[in-house]
CSV table of C-alpha atoms in Angstrom, one decimal:
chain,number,residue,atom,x,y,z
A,1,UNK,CA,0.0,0.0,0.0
A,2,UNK,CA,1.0,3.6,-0.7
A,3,UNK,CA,1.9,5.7,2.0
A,4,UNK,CA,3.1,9.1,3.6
A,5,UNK,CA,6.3,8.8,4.8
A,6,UNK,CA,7.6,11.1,8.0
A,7,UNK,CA,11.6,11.4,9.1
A,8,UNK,CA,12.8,10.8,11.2
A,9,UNK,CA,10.3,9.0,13.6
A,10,UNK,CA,11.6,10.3,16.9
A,11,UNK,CA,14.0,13.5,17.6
A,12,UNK,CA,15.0,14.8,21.1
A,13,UNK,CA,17.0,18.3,21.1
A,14,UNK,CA,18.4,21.0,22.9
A,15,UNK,CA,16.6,24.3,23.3
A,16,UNK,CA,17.6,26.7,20.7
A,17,UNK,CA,18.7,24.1,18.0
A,18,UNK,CA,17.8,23.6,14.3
A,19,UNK,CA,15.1,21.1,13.6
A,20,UNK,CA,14.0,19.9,10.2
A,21,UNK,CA,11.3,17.1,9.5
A,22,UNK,CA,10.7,15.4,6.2
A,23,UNK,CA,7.7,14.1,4.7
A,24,UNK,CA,7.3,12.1,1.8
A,25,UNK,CA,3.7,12.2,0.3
A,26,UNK,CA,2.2,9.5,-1.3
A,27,UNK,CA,3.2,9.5,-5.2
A,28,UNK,CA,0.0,11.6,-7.4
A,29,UNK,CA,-1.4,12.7,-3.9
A,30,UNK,CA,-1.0,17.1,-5.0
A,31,UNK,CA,-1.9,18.4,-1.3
A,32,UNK,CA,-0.1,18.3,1.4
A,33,UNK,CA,-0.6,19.4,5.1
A,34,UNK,CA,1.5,19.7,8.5
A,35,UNK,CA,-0.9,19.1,12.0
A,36,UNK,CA,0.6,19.1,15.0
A,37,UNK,CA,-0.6,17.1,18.1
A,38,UNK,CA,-0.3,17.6,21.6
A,39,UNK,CA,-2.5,16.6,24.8
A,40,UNK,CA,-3.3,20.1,25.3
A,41,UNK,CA,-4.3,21.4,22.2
A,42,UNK,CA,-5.1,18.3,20.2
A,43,UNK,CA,-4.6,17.9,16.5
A,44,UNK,CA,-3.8,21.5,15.1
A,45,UNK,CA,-3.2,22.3,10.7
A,46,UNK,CA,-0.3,24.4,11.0
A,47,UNK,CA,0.1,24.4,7.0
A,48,UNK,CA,-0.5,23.0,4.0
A,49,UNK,CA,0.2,22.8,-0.4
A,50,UNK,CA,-1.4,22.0,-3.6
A,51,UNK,CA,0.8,21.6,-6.3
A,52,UNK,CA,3.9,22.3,-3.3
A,53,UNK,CA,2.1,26.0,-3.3
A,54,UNK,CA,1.2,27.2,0.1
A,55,UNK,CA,-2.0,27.9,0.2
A,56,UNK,CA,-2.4,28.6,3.9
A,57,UNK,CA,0.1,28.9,6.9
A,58,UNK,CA,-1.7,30.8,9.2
A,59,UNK,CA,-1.3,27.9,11.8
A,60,UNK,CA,1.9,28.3,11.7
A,61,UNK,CA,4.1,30.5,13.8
A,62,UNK,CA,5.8,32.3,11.7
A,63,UNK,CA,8.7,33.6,13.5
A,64,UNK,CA,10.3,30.2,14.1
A,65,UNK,CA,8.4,28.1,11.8
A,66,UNK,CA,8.8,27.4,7.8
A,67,UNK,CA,7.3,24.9,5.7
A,68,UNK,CA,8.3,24.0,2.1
A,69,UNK,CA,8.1,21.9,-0.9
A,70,UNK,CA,11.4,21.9,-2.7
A,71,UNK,CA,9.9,19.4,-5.1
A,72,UNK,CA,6.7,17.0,-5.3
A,73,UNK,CA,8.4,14.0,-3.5
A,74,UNK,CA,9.3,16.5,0.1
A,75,UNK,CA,7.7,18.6,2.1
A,76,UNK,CA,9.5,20.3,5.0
A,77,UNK,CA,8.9,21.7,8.8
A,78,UNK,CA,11.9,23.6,10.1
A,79,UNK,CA,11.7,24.9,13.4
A,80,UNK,CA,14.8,27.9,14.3
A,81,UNK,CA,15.2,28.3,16.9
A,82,UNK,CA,13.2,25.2,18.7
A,83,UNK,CA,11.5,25.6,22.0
A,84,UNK,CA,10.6,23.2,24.4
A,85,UNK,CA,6.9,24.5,24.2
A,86,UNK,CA,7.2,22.5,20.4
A,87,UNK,CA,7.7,19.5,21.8
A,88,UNK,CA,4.5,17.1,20.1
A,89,UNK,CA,3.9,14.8,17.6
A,90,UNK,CA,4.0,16.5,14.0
A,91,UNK,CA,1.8,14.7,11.3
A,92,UNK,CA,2.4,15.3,7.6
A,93,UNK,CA,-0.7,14.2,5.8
A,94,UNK,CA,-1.2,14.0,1.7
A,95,UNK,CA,-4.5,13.8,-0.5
A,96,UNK,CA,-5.3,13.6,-4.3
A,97,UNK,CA,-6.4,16.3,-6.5
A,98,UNK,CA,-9.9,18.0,-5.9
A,99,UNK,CA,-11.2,20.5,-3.4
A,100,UNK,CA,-9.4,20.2,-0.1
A,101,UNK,CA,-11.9,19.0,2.3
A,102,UNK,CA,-13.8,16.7,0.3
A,103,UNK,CA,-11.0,14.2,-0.3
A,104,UNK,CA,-9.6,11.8,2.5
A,105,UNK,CA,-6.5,12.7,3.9
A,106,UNK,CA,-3.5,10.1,4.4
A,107,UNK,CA,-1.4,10.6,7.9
A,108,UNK,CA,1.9,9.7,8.3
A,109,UNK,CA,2.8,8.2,11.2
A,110,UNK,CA,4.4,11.5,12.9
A,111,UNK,CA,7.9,12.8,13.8
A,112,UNK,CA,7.9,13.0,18.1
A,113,UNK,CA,9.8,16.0,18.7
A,114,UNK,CA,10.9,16.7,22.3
A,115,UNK,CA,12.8,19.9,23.2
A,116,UNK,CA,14.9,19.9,25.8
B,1,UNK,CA,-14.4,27.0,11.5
B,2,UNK,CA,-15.4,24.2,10.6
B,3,UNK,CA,-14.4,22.0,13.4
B,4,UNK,CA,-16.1,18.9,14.8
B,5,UNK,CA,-16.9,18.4,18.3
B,6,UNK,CA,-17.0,14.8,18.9
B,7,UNK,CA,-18.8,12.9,22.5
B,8,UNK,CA,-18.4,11.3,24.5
B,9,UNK,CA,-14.6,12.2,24.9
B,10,UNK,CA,-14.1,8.6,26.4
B,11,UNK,CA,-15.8,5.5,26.1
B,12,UNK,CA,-15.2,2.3,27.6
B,13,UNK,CA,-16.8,-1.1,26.4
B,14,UNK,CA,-16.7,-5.0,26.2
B,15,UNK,CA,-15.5,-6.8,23.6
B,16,UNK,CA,-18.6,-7.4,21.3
B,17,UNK,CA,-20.9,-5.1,22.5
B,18,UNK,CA,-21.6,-1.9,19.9
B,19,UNK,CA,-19.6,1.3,20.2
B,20,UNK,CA,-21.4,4.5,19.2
B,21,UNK,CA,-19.7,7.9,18.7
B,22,UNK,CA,-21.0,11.4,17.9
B,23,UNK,CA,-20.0,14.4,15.9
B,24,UNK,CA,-21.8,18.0,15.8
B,25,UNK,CA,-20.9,20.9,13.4
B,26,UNK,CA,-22.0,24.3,12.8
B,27,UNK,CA,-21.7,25.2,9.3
B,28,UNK,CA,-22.8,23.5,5.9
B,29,UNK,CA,-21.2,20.6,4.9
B,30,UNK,CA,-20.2,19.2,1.6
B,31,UNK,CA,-19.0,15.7,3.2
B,32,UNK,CA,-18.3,14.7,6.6
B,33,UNK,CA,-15.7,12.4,7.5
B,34,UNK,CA,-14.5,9.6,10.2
B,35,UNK,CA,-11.2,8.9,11.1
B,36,UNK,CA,-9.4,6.1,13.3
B,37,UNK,CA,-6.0,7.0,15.2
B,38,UNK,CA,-4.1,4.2,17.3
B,39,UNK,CA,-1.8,5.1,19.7
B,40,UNK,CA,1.5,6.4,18.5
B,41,UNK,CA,0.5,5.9,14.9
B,42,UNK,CA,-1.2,8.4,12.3
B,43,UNK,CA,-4.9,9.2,11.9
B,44,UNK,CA,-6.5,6.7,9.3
B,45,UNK,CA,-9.5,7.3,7.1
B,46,UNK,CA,-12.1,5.2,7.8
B,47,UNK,CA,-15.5,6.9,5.8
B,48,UNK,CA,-17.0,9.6,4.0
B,49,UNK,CA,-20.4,10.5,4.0
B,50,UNK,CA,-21.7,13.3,1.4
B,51,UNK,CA,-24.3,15.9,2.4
B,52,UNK,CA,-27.2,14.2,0.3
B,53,UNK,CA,-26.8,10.6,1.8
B,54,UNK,CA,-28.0,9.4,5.3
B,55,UNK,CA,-26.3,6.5,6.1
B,56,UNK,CA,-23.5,4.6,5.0
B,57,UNK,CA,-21.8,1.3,6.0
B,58,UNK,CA,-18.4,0.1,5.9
B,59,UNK,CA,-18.0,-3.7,7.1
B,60,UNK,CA,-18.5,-3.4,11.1
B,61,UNK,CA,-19.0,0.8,10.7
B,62,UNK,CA,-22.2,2.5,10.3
B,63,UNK,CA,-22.4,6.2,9.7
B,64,UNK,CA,-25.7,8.3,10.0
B,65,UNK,CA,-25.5,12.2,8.9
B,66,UNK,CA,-28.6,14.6,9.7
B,67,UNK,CA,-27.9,17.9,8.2
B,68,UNK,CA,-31.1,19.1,10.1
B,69,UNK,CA,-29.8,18.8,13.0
B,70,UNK,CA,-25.9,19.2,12.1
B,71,UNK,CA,-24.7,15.7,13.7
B,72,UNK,CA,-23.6,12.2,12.6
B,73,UNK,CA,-22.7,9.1,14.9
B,74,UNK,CA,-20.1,6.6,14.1
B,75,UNK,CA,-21.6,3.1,15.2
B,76,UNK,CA,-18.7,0.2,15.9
B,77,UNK,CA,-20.9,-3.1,15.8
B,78,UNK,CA,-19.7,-6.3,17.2
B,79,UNK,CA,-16.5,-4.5,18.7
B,80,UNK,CA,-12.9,-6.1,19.4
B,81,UNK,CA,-10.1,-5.2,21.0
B,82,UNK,CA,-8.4,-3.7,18.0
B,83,UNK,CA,-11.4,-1.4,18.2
B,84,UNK,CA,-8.9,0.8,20.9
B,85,UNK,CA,-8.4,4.2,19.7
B,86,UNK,CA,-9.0,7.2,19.2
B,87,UNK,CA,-12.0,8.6,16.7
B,88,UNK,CA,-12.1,12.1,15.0
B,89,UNK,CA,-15.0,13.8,12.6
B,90,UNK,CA,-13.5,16.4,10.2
B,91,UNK,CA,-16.7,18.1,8.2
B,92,UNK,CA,-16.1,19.2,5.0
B,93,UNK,CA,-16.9,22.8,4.1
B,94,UNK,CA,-20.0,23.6,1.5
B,95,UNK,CA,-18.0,26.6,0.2
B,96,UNK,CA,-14.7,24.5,0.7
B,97,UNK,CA,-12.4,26.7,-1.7
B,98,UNK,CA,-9.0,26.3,-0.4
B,99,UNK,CA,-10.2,25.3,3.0
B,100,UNK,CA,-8.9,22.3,4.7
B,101,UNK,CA,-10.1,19.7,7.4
B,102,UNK,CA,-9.7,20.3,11.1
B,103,UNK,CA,-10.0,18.0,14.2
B,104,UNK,CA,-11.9,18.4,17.2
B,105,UNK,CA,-10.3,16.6,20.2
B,106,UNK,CA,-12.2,13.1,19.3
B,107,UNK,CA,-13.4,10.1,21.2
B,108,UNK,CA,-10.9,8.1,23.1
B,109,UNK,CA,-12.4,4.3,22.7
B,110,UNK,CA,-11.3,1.3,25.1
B,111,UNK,CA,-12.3,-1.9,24.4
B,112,UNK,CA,-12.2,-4.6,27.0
B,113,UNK,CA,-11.1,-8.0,25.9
């Protein structure tokens, strides 16, 4: 079966260091979103791309947050400089062509990030 | 926003006995759909349900809409132990544009073997 691919699977860092996730969507799928989950706050869209546009961010803060699609086959979170408030699970998710929200999503199976 | 709210927040069950979950919204929907997520893994799409149908049924999963009243409940039948996870609703825009799904907090489900 085809599926979203996240790297890596688990990262712990210091406070103050560079942090880049990956995320490999499935191969066709055009859109493709970042969610971050925490107990607190649950499962929250920071960002997401059709045809590796951004076509909304505003989840995301922007001051220490990017998000990018150098090319079809990766997406990318960086966080610079990382906090431990960004410590959570960050999902990439991918879908096929069509209108957003009327096509199923497919999750990854999340980076845990812990900040130290 | 157009966020579900799913309830109960926890459920605990037996094996074999039926689960049932619900979902409000508050805007117009397109779609509405269900999701599964086990523990330390990534949500999984389980069904969609378009505005115009009522029900829908997907081996052991039942899903009723009312547009009326802005709901749908998710009914496990016949549940197993596998069953244990978590269950979100993500309702799908009418005027969906760019818009994308979002995830209320979603029912935690513990089956009992």
């Amino acid at each position: 079966d085809a599926r979203v691919t996240q790297t890596p699977r688990h990262k712990v860092t210091e406070m103050g260091q560079e942090v880049t996730m990956r995320c490999q969507p499935i191969l066709g799928h055009n859109t493709v979103f970042w969610y971050r989950q925490t107990m607190m706050q649950g499962l929250e869209l920071l960002a997401y791309f059709r045809n590796r546009a951004p076509l909304d961010d505003s989840g995301m803060p922007k001051d220490r947050f990017s998000a990018e699609m150098p090319d079809a086959t990766l997406a990318t979170l960086k966080i610079q400089p990382s906090e431990p408030r960004d410590s959570a699970v960050y999902f990439c998710a991918s879908g096929p062509g069509g209108t957003n929200s009327n096509q199923p999503q497919h999750f990854g199976d999340g980076t845990r990030l812990s900040i130290l | 926003s157009q966020q579900g709210e799913e309830d109960p927040q926890a459920l605990s069950i037996q094996e074999g006995e039926n689960a049932t979950m619900n979902c409000s919204y508050k805007t117009s929907i397109n779609n509405l759909q269900w999701y599964r997520q086990n523990s330390g893994r990534g949500l999984v799409h389980l069904i969609l349900i378009r505005s115009n149908e009522r029900e829908k049924h997907s081996g052991r999963l039942r899903v009723t809409l009312d547009t009326s009243k802005k709901s749908s409940s998710l009914l496990i039948t016949a549940s197993r132990a596998a069953d244990t996870a978590s269950y979100f609703c993500a309702p799908g825009g009418a005027n969906t544009g760019r818009r994308a799904l979002t995830f209320g907090s979603g029912t935690r489900l513990q089956v009992q073997p």
